[in-house]
Short mmCIF file of C-alpha atoms in Angstrom, two decimals:
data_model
loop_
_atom_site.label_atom_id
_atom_site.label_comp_id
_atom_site.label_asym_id
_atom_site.label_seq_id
_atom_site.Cartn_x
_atom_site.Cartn_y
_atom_site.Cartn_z
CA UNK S 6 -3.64 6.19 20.37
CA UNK S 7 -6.65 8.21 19.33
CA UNK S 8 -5.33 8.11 15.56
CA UNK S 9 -5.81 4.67 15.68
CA UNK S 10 -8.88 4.21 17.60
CA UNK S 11 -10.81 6.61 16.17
CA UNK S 12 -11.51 8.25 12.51
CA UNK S 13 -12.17 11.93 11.77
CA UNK S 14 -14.77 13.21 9.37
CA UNK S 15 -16.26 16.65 7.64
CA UNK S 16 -19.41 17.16 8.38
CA UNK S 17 -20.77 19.56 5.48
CA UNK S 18 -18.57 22.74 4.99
CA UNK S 19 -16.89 22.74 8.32
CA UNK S 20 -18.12 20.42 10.98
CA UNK S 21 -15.22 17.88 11.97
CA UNK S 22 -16.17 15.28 14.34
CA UNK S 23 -14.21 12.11 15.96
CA UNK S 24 -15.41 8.95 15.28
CA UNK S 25 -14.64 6.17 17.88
CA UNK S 26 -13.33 2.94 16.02
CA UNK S 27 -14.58 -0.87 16.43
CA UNK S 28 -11.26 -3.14 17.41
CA UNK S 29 -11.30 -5.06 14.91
CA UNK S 30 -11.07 -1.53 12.42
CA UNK S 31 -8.20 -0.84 14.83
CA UNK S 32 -6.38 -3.68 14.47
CA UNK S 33 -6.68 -3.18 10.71
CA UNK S 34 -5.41 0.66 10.96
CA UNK S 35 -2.48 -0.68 12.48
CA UNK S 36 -2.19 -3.08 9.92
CA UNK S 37 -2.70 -0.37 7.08
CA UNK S 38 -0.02 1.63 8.87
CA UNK S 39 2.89 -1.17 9.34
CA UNK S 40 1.83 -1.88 5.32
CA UNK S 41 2.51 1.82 4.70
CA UNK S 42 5.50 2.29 6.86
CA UNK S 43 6.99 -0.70 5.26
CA UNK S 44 6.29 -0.37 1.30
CA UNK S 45 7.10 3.95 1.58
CA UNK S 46 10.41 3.39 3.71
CA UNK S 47 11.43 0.65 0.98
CA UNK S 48 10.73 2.68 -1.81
CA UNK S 49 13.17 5.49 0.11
CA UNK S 50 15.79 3.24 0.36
CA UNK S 51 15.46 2.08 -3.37
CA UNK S 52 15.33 5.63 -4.31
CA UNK S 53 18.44 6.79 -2.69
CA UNK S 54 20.55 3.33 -4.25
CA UNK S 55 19.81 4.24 -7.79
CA UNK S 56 20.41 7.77 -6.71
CA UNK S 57 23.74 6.53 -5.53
CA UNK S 58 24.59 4.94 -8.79
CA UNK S 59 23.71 6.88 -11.21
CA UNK S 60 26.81 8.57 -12.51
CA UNK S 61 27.01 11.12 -15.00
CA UNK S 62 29.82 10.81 -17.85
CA UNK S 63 31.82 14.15 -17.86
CA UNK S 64 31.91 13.89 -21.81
CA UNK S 65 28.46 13.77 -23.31
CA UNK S 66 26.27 14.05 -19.39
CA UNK S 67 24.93 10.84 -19.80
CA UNK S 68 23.36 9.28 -17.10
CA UNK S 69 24.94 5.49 -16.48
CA UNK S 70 22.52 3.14 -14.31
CA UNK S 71 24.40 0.68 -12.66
CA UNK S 72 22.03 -2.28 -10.92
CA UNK S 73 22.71 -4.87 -8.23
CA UNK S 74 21.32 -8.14 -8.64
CA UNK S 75 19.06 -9.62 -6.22
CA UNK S 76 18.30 -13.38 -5.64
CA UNK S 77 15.36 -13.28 -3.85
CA UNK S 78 14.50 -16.97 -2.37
CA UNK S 79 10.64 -17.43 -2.51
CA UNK S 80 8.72 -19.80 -0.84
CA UNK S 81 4.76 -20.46 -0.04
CA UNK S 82 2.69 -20.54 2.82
CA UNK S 83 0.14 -23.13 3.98
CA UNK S 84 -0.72 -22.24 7.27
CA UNK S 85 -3.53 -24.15 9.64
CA UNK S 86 -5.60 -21.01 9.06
CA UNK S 87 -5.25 -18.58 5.29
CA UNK S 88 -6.04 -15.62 4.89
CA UNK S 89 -5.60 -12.45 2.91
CA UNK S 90 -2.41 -12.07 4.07
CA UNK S 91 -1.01 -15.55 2.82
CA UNK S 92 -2.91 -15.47 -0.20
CA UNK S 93 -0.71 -12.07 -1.44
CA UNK S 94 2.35 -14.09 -0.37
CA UNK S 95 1.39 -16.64 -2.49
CA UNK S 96 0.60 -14.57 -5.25
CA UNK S 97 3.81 -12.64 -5.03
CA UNK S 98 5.54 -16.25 -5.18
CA UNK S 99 3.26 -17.75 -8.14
CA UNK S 100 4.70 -14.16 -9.80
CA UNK S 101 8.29 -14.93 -9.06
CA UNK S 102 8.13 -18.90 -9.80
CA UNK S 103 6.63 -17.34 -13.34
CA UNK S 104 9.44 -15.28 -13.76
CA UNK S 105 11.73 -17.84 -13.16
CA UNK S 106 10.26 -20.12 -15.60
CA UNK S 107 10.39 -17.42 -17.97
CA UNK S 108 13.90 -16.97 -17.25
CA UNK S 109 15.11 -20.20 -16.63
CA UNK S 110 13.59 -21.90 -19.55
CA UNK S 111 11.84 -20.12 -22.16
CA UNK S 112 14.60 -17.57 -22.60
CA UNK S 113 17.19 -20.14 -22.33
CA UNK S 114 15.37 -22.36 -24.99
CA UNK S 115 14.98 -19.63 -27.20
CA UNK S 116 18.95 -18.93 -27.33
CA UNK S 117 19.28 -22.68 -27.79
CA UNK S 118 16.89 -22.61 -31.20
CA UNK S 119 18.78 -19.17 -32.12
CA UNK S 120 22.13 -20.76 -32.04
CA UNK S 121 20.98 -24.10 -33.49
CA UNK S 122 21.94 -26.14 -30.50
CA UNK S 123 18.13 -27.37 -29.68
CA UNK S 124 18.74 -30.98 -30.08
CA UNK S 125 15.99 -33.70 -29.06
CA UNK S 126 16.47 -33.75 -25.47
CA UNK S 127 15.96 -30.08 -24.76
CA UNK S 128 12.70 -30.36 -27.44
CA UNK S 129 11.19 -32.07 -25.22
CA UNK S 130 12.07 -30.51 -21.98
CA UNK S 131 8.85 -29.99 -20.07
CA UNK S 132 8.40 -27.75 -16.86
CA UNK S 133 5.29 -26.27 -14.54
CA UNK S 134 3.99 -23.83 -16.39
CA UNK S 135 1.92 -21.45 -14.04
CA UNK S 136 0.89 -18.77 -16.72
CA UNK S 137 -3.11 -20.29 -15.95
CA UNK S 138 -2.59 -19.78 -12.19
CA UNK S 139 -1.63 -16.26 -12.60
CA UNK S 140 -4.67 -15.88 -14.87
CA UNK S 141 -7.39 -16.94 -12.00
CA UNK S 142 -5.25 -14.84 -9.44
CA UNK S 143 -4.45 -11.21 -10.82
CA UNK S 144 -4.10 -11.76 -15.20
CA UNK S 145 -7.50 -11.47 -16.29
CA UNK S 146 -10.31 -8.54 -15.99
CA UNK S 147 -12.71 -10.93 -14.14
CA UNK S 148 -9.51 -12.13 -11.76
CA UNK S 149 -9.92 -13.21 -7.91
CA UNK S 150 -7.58 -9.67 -7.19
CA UNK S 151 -10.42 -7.44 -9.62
CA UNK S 152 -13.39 -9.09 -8.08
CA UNK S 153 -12.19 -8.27 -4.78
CA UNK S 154 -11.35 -4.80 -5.70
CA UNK S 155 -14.66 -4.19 -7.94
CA UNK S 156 -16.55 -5.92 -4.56
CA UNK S 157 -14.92 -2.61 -2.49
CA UNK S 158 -16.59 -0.34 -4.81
CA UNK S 159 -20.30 -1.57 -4.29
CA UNK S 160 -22.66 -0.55 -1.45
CA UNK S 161 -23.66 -3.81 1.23
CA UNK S 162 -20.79 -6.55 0.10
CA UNK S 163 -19.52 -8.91 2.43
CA UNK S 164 -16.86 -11.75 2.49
CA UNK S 165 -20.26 -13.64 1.86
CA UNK S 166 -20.51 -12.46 -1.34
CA UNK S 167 -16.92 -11.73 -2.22
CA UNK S 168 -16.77 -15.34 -1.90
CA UNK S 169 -19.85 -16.17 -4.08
CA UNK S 170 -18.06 -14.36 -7.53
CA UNK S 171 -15.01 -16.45 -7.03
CA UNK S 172 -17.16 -19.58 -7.44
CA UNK S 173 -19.74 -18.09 -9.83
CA UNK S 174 -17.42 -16.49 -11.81
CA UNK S 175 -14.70 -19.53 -12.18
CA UNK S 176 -16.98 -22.41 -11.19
CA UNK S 177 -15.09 -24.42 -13.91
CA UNK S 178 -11.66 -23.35 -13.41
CA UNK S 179 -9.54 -25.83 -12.98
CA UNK S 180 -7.18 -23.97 -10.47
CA UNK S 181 -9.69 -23.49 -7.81
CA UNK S 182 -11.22 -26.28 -6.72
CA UNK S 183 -15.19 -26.98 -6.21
CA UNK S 184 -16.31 -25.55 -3.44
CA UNK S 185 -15.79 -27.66 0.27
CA UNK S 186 -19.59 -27.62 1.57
CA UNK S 187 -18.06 -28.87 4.96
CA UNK S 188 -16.03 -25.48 5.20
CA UNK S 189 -18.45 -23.41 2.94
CA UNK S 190 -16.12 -20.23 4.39
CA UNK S 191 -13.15 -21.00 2.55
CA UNK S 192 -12.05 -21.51 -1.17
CA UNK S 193 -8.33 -23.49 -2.13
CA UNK S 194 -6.37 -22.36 -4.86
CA UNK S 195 -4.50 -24.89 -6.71
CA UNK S 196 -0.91 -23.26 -6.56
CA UNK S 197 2.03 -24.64 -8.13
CA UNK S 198 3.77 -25.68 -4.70
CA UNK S 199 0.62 -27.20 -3.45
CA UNK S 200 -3.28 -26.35 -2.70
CA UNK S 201 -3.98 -23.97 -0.55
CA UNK S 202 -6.82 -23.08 1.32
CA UNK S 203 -7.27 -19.67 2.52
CA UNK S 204 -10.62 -18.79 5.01
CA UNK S 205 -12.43 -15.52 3.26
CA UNK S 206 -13.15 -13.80 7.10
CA UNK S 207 -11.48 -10.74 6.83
CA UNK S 208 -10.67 -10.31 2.76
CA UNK S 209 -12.90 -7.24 2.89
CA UNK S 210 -12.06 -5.09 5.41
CA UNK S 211 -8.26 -6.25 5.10
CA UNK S 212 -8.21 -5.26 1.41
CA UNK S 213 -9.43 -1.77 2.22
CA UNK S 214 -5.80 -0.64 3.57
CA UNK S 215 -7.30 2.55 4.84
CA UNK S 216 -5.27 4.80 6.47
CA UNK S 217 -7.01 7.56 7.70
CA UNK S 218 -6.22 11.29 7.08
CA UNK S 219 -5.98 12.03 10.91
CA UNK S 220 -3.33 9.15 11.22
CA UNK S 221 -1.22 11.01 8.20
CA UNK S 222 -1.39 13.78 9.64
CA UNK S 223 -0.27 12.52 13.00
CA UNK S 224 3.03 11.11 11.63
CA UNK S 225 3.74 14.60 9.30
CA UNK S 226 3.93 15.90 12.70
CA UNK S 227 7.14 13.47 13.34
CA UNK S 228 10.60 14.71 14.46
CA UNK S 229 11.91 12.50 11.88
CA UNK S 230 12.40 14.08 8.98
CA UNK S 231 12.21 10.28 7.04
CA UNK S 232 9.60 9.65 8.76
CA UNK S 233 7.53 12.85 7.64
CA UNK S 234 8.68 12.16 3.88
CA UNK S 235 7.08 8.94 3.73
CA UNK S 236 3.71 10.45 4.54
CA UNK S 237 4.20 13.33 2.50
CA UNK S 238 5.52 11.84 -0.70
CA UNK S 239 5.21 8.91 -3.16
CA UNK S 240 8.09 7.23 -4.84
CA UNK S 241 7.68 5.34 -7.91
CA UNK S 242 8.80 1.52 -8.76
CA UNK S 243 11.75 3.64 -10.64
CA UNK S 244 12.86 5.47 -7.61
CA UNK S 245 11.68 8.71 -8.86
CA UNK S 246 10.16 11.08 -5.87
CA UNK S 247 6.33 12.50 -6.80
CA UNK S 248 3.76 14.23 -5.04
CA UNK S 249 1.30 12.71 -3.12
CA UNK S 250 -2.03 12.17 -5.30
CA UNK S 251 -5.58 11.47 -3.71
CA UNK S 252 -6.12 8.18 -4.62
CA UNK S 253 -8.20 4.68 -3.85
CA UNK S 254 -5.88 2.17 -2.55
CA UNK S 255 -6.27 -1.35 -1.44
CA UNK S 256 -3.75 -3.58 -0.50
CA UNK S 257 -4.11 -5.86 -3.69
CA UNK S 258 -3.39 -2.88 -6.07
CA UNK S 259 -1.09 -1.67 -3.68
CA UNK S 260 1.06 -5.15 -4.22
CA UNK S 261 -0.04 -5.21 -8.02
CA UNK S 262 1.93 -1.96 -8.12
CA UNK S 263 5.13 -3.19 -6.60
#
């Protein structure tokens, strides 16, 4: 309990001291932790599949990847209350619906006009592009996802003004809509499914994803050997095991990663 109600520092050289937690930065430890738990112990499993199917041909010792093929059925949320947490679902889904798209219809058009077989009807085949959505959200240096990570890095920011550069810096964007005066706390983005508005309370101090170094340490000292490894180590998106590096994260880079 004490590595999630409280934090510990160094003081100069070798002073460590304990410092008691609010509840609401408890509440977000545990939060960070179930995040980390989660997106570590999936990265173990996907590491030991393509472990498992790699095979190695006696002849020449080439490695042969073998993949499975996921269908991974997406779908929004519009809650009574948004926040941080539904806006990365729906970014995650705006990702996959582009992907799809992509997939579905570009690709498919292309081998059409390849093969000569592009007659009039699929010419003018039209779908929902979302390319522009993704833009606001996470394609584009002066995105909602870098403006909340670039608001992390300076001294005395709030939700308050987190807010603020969404509006100032896309105040003509057509994908988020004017700001509501009647709910000045909240901004809507125009997804693809539908708008969505999402309450800023909370976008802050959620996005920091801090674990602290006295909860690490706590769960290195696990009888499960999985469960040490997970603290210990970072796998990469190709299932390749790494050492830990000392680095900044946030939960939107954290999901930019994935």
């Amino acid at each position: 309990a004490q590595a999630i109600t409280s934090e510990t520092r160094t003081m100069g050289r070798k002073s460590i001291i304990s410092v008691p937690l609010s509840v609401t930065a408890s509440i977000n430890t545990i939060g960070a932790l179930s995040r980390h738990l989660y997106s570590n112990l999936f990265d173990y499993i996907l590491k030991h599949i393509n472990n498992s199917m790699a095979t190695i041909t006696s002849n020449d010792n080439n490695v042969t990847n073998h993949f499975i093929g996921i269908l991974d059925i997406f779908g929004f949320e519009s809650l009574s209350h948004n926040s941080i947490e539904q806006f990365f679902i729906n970014w995650a889904n705006e990702s996959l619906q582009h992907y799809f798209n992509h997939v579905m219809f570009e690709n498919e058009l292309k081998l059409h006009q390849d093969a000569g077989l592009l007659d009039l009807e699929l010419q003018n085949l039209s779908f929902n592009d979302n390319t522009k959505r993704l833009v606001l959200i996470n394609n584009d240096q002066f995105s909602l996802v870098n403006i909340m990570t670039d608001e992390l890095r300076m001294p005395k920011r709030t939700d308050s003004t987190l807010l603020n550069r969404f509006f100032q810096t896309h105040d003509e964007n057509l994908y988020l809509l004017p700001r509501n005066f009647k709910s000045p706390d909240t901004f809507t983005i125009k997804h693809y499914a539908q708008d969505v508005t999402y309450d800023i309370h909370g976008f802050m101090e959620k996005n920091k994803d801090k674990l602290h170094s006295s909860t690490k340490k706590l769960f290195t000292k696990s009888k499960s050997s999985i469960i040490v490894s997970l603290f210990q180590d970072v796998i990469d998106v190709t299932g390749i095991l790494t050492r830990n590096k000392k680095k900044n994260r946030t939960a939107n880079n954290s999901l930019a990663y994935q």
